[in-house]
Amino acid sequence: MDMGAILSILDATLRLSTPLLLACLAGLYSERAGVFDIGLEGKMLAAAFGAAAVAAVTGSAWLGLLAGIGVSVATAALQGAAAISLKGNQLIAGVAINMLAAGLCTFLGQQWFRQGGRTPALGPNGRFGTIDLPFANEVAGVPILGPIYSELISGHYILVYVAFLMVPITAYVLYRTRFGLRLRAVGENPKAVDTAGISVVALRYQAVIVTGVLCGLAGAYFSIAQGSGFGNNMTAGKGFIALAALIFAKWKPVPAMFTCLLFGFLDALQIRLQGARLFDVEIPVQAIQALPYVLTVILLAGFIGKAVGPKAGGVAYTKER
Amino acid sequence: MSALRPLPRWADLALLPVLNLLLAVLVSGLVVLMIGQNPLTAIWAIITGAFGNGYNIGYTLYYATNFVFTGLAVALAAHGGLFNIGGNGQAYVAGLGVILVALALQDTHWLIVAPAALVAAAVFGGAWAFIPGYLQAKRGSHVVITTIMFNFIAAALMIYMLNRVLKPAGVSGPESAMIAETGRMPKIGSFFAPFNYTPVNLSIFIALLALVGVYFLIWRTKFGYALRAMGQNPTAARYAGISNSKMIIITMTLSGALAGMVAFNEVLGVQNRLVLDFVADAGFVGIAVALMGRNHPIGIGLAALLFGALYQGGNELQYVISGLDRTVVVIIQALVILFTGAMEGLFRPGLQRTFMLFSPEQKAEAVSRETVGKES
């Protein structure tokens, strides 16, 4: 494999890991606050649809992005209402959200646009273009570092940079701010937080809203950056890979980035390896596709370190009376 | 403790699910209204599409057969405090067992093929749930996450098997060879004319047996007692000498075996070959069915029939009202899960207040019930 091939795989890795990373960080906020979220997939799908629909109608990618975030936050708020206020089963709420998003997106898409659930293809203004970083062309000639900068780092959608920027921001918020401290505390020991006079419910809602915003970005990335329009089930289980990544990263932001890069790399490799052979045996593409899930199960089984989630996760908080 | 008293049993078991269903239908109706169609016409189209004639009923029963199996799978695990979200994967992998056995024995007789395939479906489906169960019991891996992962692993595995192993020469699509006529599960239509040309087959009797069997298992056996004890309070169950880890493993395996029966119905009775995605999310419908049916076989039977009707009626919807199709049913189903499973708090407190307000006898009964302890 030459430099060009390696760069193109890594380039694809960045592109494919972006939605995973955004969704993974999204899940991190709500799960760290003690609200399990298996509805990442649904929120992303809803956001992808909202973004594409509004971008198609208005012709503006930015309005599309806003709409995507709006839809995702609204979905997150509904899920939050079930899981936090009504003290319902958080897992079942997630399942319902996924199913509701899948049904509503297909249904409304078909009703509004009459293209079998797809939204109309977006023009150049309706979707995000790629950004060339400064001096990308000038340094392209520099050996090794030049191509890495101009081909790998430069020339991505703005959401790719946002996603990777969110990693240090999330780490800072989580470990260096009062909000982050409270967020972690509410996921580990909500009673202590309550005793300190801080509202558990309000904190959890804030976390769930942040989750909504980030899922909105992830969903919009699918339909108005990477793709140009919404297609049925276009998130294709990525929300669950993001969930797997979150567990794999043990609910920490920087490991989350590396895990998403790994899973994105596997995805890129899988596309590249169609029909490739190893020791004269064709590598089944499905084996690589299943690898993120298999790795997560192995991790969960405690064979490569132990993944222990936030202690108060999955349980709605009830004040004692 | 809250001042509210528990609901009388009938309200808990029947009124609440019906209210939740009505709310789900109402919200879906609003969605239909929003796009300028008449929801009442849609509801009537679904009802006639599901029960209008023998053909419709045959299809409704065929869907209901699948949903009984997945509903029971979810419910059985739920009684032990486990959430088996992997019915899809378990049923999918069970298809492998069914087709292998059926193709090996196809030239004998269906009376030989069927029991063997039944065992194969149970073994393959059960094995696919055994691993998450084992990991939960012995390694503490959360069964919800592992069963989700196993759904995706199953999908990858089955695509591989269909494309590379089971696909006979000369077939272009990812599907197995057809099972010979002699080895197929007879359709009910072959001896009961109104169900002609519908996929409902003898598997439906196995679904009925499963309903009765699960009832006995949960409420009439030592195992069932241990299961419910673990589901109510694992710590107490452990002090009572119940091995929780053994129970988790057995329960998950049984749950997977039940989900595997979907493959028996689909592969041996309907498709007569293994096709891609034959499970069609029946595993997720099972969650709605179990929630709606309050994890009780009678409720599950009724809820499976309801969802079978919704699916079949939804299929017919597109011929009656242009532009409406089964996605409406997916929305109703999602809302049922949301309202019955995650938003119980929506109706329950209000209902409890209402009951306390209007009937002092109910109140007295409720108080005595609470002091005696929760019965299930």
PDB file of C-alpha atoms in Angstrom, chain A residues 2-135:
ATOM      1  CA  ASP A   2       1.407   3.369  -0.937  1.00  0.00           C
ATOM      2  CA  MET A   3       1.112   6.674   0.857  1.00  0.00           C
ATOM      3  CA  GLY A   4      -1.884   7.701  -1.239  1.00  0.00           C
ATOM      4  CA  ALA A   5      -3.877   4.621  -0.372  1.00  0.00           C
ATOM      5  CA  ILE A   6      -3.097   4.951   3.326  1.00  0.00           C
ATOM      6  CA  LEU A   7      -4.078   8.614   3.270  1.00  0.00           C
ATOM      7  CA  SER A   8      -7.343   7.859   1.520  1.00  0.00           C
ATOM      8  CA  ILE A   9      -8.250   5.185   4.092  1.00  0.00           C
ATOM      9  CA  LEU A  10      -7.403   7.558   6.938  1.00  0.00           C
ATOM     10  CA  ASP A  11      -9.343  10.316   5.217  1.00  0.00           C
ATOM     11  CA  ALA A  12     -12.365   8.030   4.995  1.00  0.00           C
ATOM     12  CA  THR A  13     -11.796   7.096   8.642  1.00  0.00           C
ATOM     13  CA  LEU A  14     -12.178  10.731   9.678  1.00  0.00           C
ATOM     14  CA  ARG A  15     -15.323  11.117   7.614  1.00  0.00           C
ATOM     15  CA  LEU A  16     -16.916   7.919   8.873  1.00  0.00           C
ATOM     16  CA  SER A  17     -16.015   8.401  12.519  1.00  0.00           C
ATOM     17  CA  THR A  18     -17.463  11.921  12.706  1.00  0.00           C
ATOM     18  CA  PRO A  19     -21.128  10.967  13.208  1.00  0.00           C
ATOM     19  CA  LEU A  20     -20.040   8.174  15.564  1.00  0.00           C
ATOM     20  CA  LEU A  21     -18.042  10.641  17.619  1.00  0.00           C
ATOM     21  CA  LEU A  22     -20.835  13.207  17.796  1.00  0.00           C
ATOM     22  CA  ALA A  23     -23.388  10.573  18.792  1.00  0.00           C
ATOM     23  CA  CYS A  24     -20.968   8.971  21.219  1.00  0.00           C
ATOM     24  CA  LEU A  25     -20.286  12.281  22.992  1.00  0.00           C
ATOM     25  CA  ALA A  26     -24.029  12.902  22.939  1.00  0.00           C
ATOM     26  CA  GLY A  27     -24.609   9.657  24.760  1.00  0.00           C
ATOM     27  CA  LEU A  28     -21.793  10.490  27.149  1.00  0.00           C
ATOM     28  CA  TYR A  29     -23.588  13.532  28.553  1.00  0.00           C
ATOM     29  CA  SER A  30     -26.840  11.792  29.263  1.00  0.00           C
ATOM     30  CA  GLU A  31     -25.340   8.540  30.518  1.00  0.00           C
ATOM     31  CA  ARG A  32     -22.863  10.342  32.744  1.00  0.00           C
ATOM     32  CA  ALA A  33     -25.903  12.086  34.256  1.00  0.00           C
ATOM     33  CA  GLY A  34     -27.510   8.716  34.940  1.00  0.00           C
ATOM     34  CA  VAL A  35     -29.923   8.488  32.015  1.00  0.00           C
ATOM     35  CA  PHE A  36     -29.291   5.451  29.808  1.00  0.00           C
ATOM     36  CA  ASP A  37     -29.805   6.321  26.205  1.00  0.00           C
ATOM     37  CA  ILE A  38     -30.344   3.599  23.628  1.00  0.00           C
ATOM     38  CA  GLY A  39     -32.296   6.137  21.568  1.00  0.00           C
ATOM     39  CA  LEU A  40     -29.242   7.794  19.987  1.00  0.00           C
ATOM     40  CA  GLU A  41     -30.105   6.139  16.701  1.00  0.00           C
ATOM     41  CA  GLY A  42     -33.633   7.531  16.677  1.00  0.00           C
ATOM     42  CA  LYS A  43     -32.572  11.054  17.542  1.00  0.00           C
ATOM     43  CA  MET A  44     -29.942  11.018  14.810  1.00  0.00           C
ATOM     44  CA  LEU A  45     -32.432   9.714  12.294  1.00  0.00           C
ATOM     45  CA  ALA A  46     -34.993  12.353  13.249  1.00  0.00           C
ATOM     46  CA  ALA A  47     -32.349  15.055  13.005  1.00  0.00           C
ATOM     47  CA  ALA A  48     -31.162  13.795   9.630  1.00  0.00           C
ATOM     48  CA  PHE A  49     -34.709  13.994   8.357  1.00  0.00           C
ATOM     49  CA  GLY A  50     -35.452  17.401   9.887  1.00  0.00           C
ATOM     50  CA  ALA A  51     -32.223  18.852   8.551  1.00  0.00           C
ATOM     51  CA  ALA A  52     -32.738  17.500   5.053  1.00  0.00           C
ATOM     52  CA  ALA A  53     -36.389  18.533   4.914  1.00  0.00           C
ATOM     53  CA  VAL A  54     -35.722  22.120   5.983  1.00  0.00           C
ATOM     54  CA  ALA A  55     -32.595  22.396   3.846  1.00  0.00           C
ATOM     55  CA  ALA A  56     -34.583  21.161   0.852  1.00  0.00           C
ATOM     56  CA  VAL A  57     -37.372  23.667   1.411  1.00  0.00           C
ATOM     57  CA  THR A  58     -35.265  26.705   2.332  1.00  0.00           C
ATOM     58  CA  GLY A  59     -32.166  25.870   0.360  1.00  0.00           C
ATOM     59  CA  SER A  60     -29.998  26.735   3.337  1.00  0.00           C
ATOM     60  CA  ALA A  61     -27.718  24.233   5.007  1.00  0.00           C
ATOM     61  CA  TRP A  62     -27.506  26.347   8.149  1.00  0.00           C
ATOM     62  CA  LEU A  63     -31.276  26.473   8.589  1.00  0.00           C
ATOM     63  CA  GLY A  64     -31.259  22.745   7.947  1.00  0.00           C
ATOM     64  CA  LEU A  65     -28.707  22.249  10.688  1.00  0.00           C
ATOM     65  CA  LEU A  66     -30.786  24.337  13.083  1.00  0.00           C
ATOM     66  CA  ALA A  67     -33.874  22.320  12.243  1.00  0.00           C
ATOM     67  CA  GLY A  68     -31.981  19.080  12.729  1.00  0.00           C
ATOM     68  CA  ILE A  69     -30.836  20.198  16.158  1.00  0.00           C
ATOM     69  CA  GLY A  70     -34.354  21.395  16.973  1.00  0.00           C
ATOM     70  CA  VAL A  71     -35.959  18.095  16.045  1.00  0.00           C
ATOM     71  CA  SER A  72     -33.351  16.116  17.931  1.00  0.00           C
ATOM     72  CA  VAL A  73     -33.682  18.272  21.052  1.00  0.00           C
ATOM     73  CA  ALA A  74     -37.461  17.928  20.951  1.00  0.00           C
ATOM     74  CA  THR A  75     -37.096  14.152  20.671  1.00  0.00           C
ATOM     75  CA  ALA A  76     -34.592  14.160  23.505  1.00  0.00           C
ATOM     76  CA  ALA A  77     -36.983  16.218  25.621  1.00  0.00           C
ATOM     77  CA  LEU A  78     -39.761  13.683  25.015  1.00  0.00           C
ATOM     78  CA  GLN A  79     -37.428  10.870  25.980  1.00  0.00           C
ATOM     79  CA  GLY A  80     -36.346  12.918  28.983  1.00  0.00           C
ATOM     80  CA  ALA A  81     -39.931  13.504  30.047  1.00  0.00           C
ATOM     81  CA  ALA A  82     -40.518   9.746  30.025  1.00  0.00           C
ATOM     82  CA  ALA A  83     -37.242   8.825  31.692  1.00  0.00           C
ATOM     83  CA  ILE A  84     -36.816  11.692  34.167  1.00  0.00           C
ATOM     84  CA  SER A  85     -40.179  13.217  35.068  1.00  0.00           C
ATOM     85  CA  LEU A  86     -42.478  10.246  34.577  1.00  0.00           C
ATOM     86  CA  LYS A  87     -39.808   7.870  35.916  1.00  0.00           C
ATOM     87  CA  GLY A  88     -40.434   5.398  33.149  1.00  0.00           C
ATOM     88  CA  ASN A  89     -38.087   2.659  32.048  1.00  0.00           C
ATOM     89  CA  GLN A  90     -35.217   4.444  30.300  1.00  0.00           C
ATOM     90  CA  LEU A  91     -34.370   1.522  28.051  1.00  0.00           C
ATOM     91  CA  ILE A  92     -37.933   1.127  26.851  1.00  0.00           C
ATOM     92  CA  ALA A  93     -38.115   4.891  26.268  1.00  0.00           C
ATOM     93  CA  GLY A  94     -35.072   4.553  24.015  1.00  0.00           C
ATOM     94  CA  VAL A  95     -36.603   1.674  22.076  1.00  0.00           C
ATOM     95  CA  ALA A  96     -39.796   3.673  21.605  1.00  0.00           C
ATOM     96  CA  ILE A  97     -37.888   6.728  20.416  1.00  0.00           C
ATOM     97  CA  ASN A  98     -35.984   4.688  17.834  1.00  0.00           C
ATOM     98  CA  MET A  99     -39.151   3.149  16.495  1.00  0.00           C
ATOM     99  CA  LEU A 100     -41.072   6.411  16.540  1.00  0.00           C
ATOM    100  CA  ALA A 101     -38.328   8.203  14.633  1.00  0.00           C
ATOM    101  CA  ALA A 102     -38.119   5.458  12.025  1.00  0.00           C
ATOM    102  CA  GLY A 103     -41.883   5.488  11.513  1.00  0.00           C
ATOM    103  CA  LEU A 104     -42.416   9.240  11.540  1.00  0.00           C
ATOM    104  CA  CYS A 105     -39.491  10.063   9.240  1.00  0.00           C
ATOM    105  CA  THR A 106     -40.604   7.590   6.588  1.00  0.00           C
ATOM    106  CA  PHE A 107     -44.220   8.609   6.944  1.00  0.00           C
ATOM    107  CA  LEU A 108     -43.741  12.388   6.874  1.00  0.00           C
ATOM    108  CA  GLY A 109     -41.087  12.128   4.177  1.00  0.00           C
ATOM    109  CA  GLN A 110     -43.477  10.232   1.952  1.00  0.00           C
ATOM    110  CA  GLN A 111     -46.334  12.640   2.667  1.00  0.00           C
ATOM    111  CA  TRP A 112     -44.355  15.835   2.163  1.00  0.00           C
ATOM    112  CA  PHE A 113     -42.091  14.961  -0.715  1.00  0.00           C
ATOM    113  CA  ARG A 114     -43.675  11.903  -2.390  1.00  0.00           C
ATOM    114  CA  GLN A 115     -40.358  10.296  -3.233  1.00  0.00           C
ATOM    115  CA  GLY A 116     -40.735   7.022  -1.340  1.00  0.00           C
ATOM    116  CA  GLY A 117     -39.626   8.546   1.943  1.00  0.00           C
ATOM    117  CA  ARG A 118     -36.632  10.327   0.507  1.00  0.00           C
ATOM    118  CA  THR A 119     -36.217  14.084   0.613  1.00  0.00           C
ATOM    119  CA  PRO A 120     -35.356  15.916  -2.633  1.00  0.00           C
ATOM    120  CA  ALA A 121     -31.670  16.007  -3.545  1.00  0.00           C
ATOM    121  CA  LEU A 122     -30.050  19.142  -2.144  1.00  0.00           C
ATOM    122  CA  GLY A 123     -28.367  21.811  -4.233  1.00  0.00           C
ATOM    123  CA  PRO A 124     -24.905  23.158  -3.401  1.00  0.00           C
ATOM    124  CA  ASN A 125     -26.300  25.707  -0.906  1.00  0.00           C
ATOM    125  CA  GLY A 126     -28.534  23.183   0.757  1.00  0.00           C
ATOM    126  CA  ARG A 127     -25.642  21.125   2.049  1.00  0.00           C
ATOM    127  CA  PHE A 128     -22.346  21.861   3.658  1.00  0.00           C
ATOM    128  CA  GLY A 129     -19.305  22.036   1.416  1.00  0.00           C
ATOM    129  CA  THR A 130     -15.853  20.941   2.385  1.00  0.00           C
ATOM    130  CA  ILE A 131     -13.451  23.456   3.884  1.00  0.00           C
ATOM    131  CA  ASP A 132      -9.898  23.900   2.692  1.00  0.00           C
ATOM    132  CA  LEU A 133      -7.737  24.923   5.601  1.00  0.00           C
ATOM    133  CA  PRO A 134      -5.287  27.812   5.033  1.00  0.00           C
ATOM    134  CA  PHE A 135      -2.130  27.012   3.055  1.00  0.00           C
TER     135      PHE A 135
END
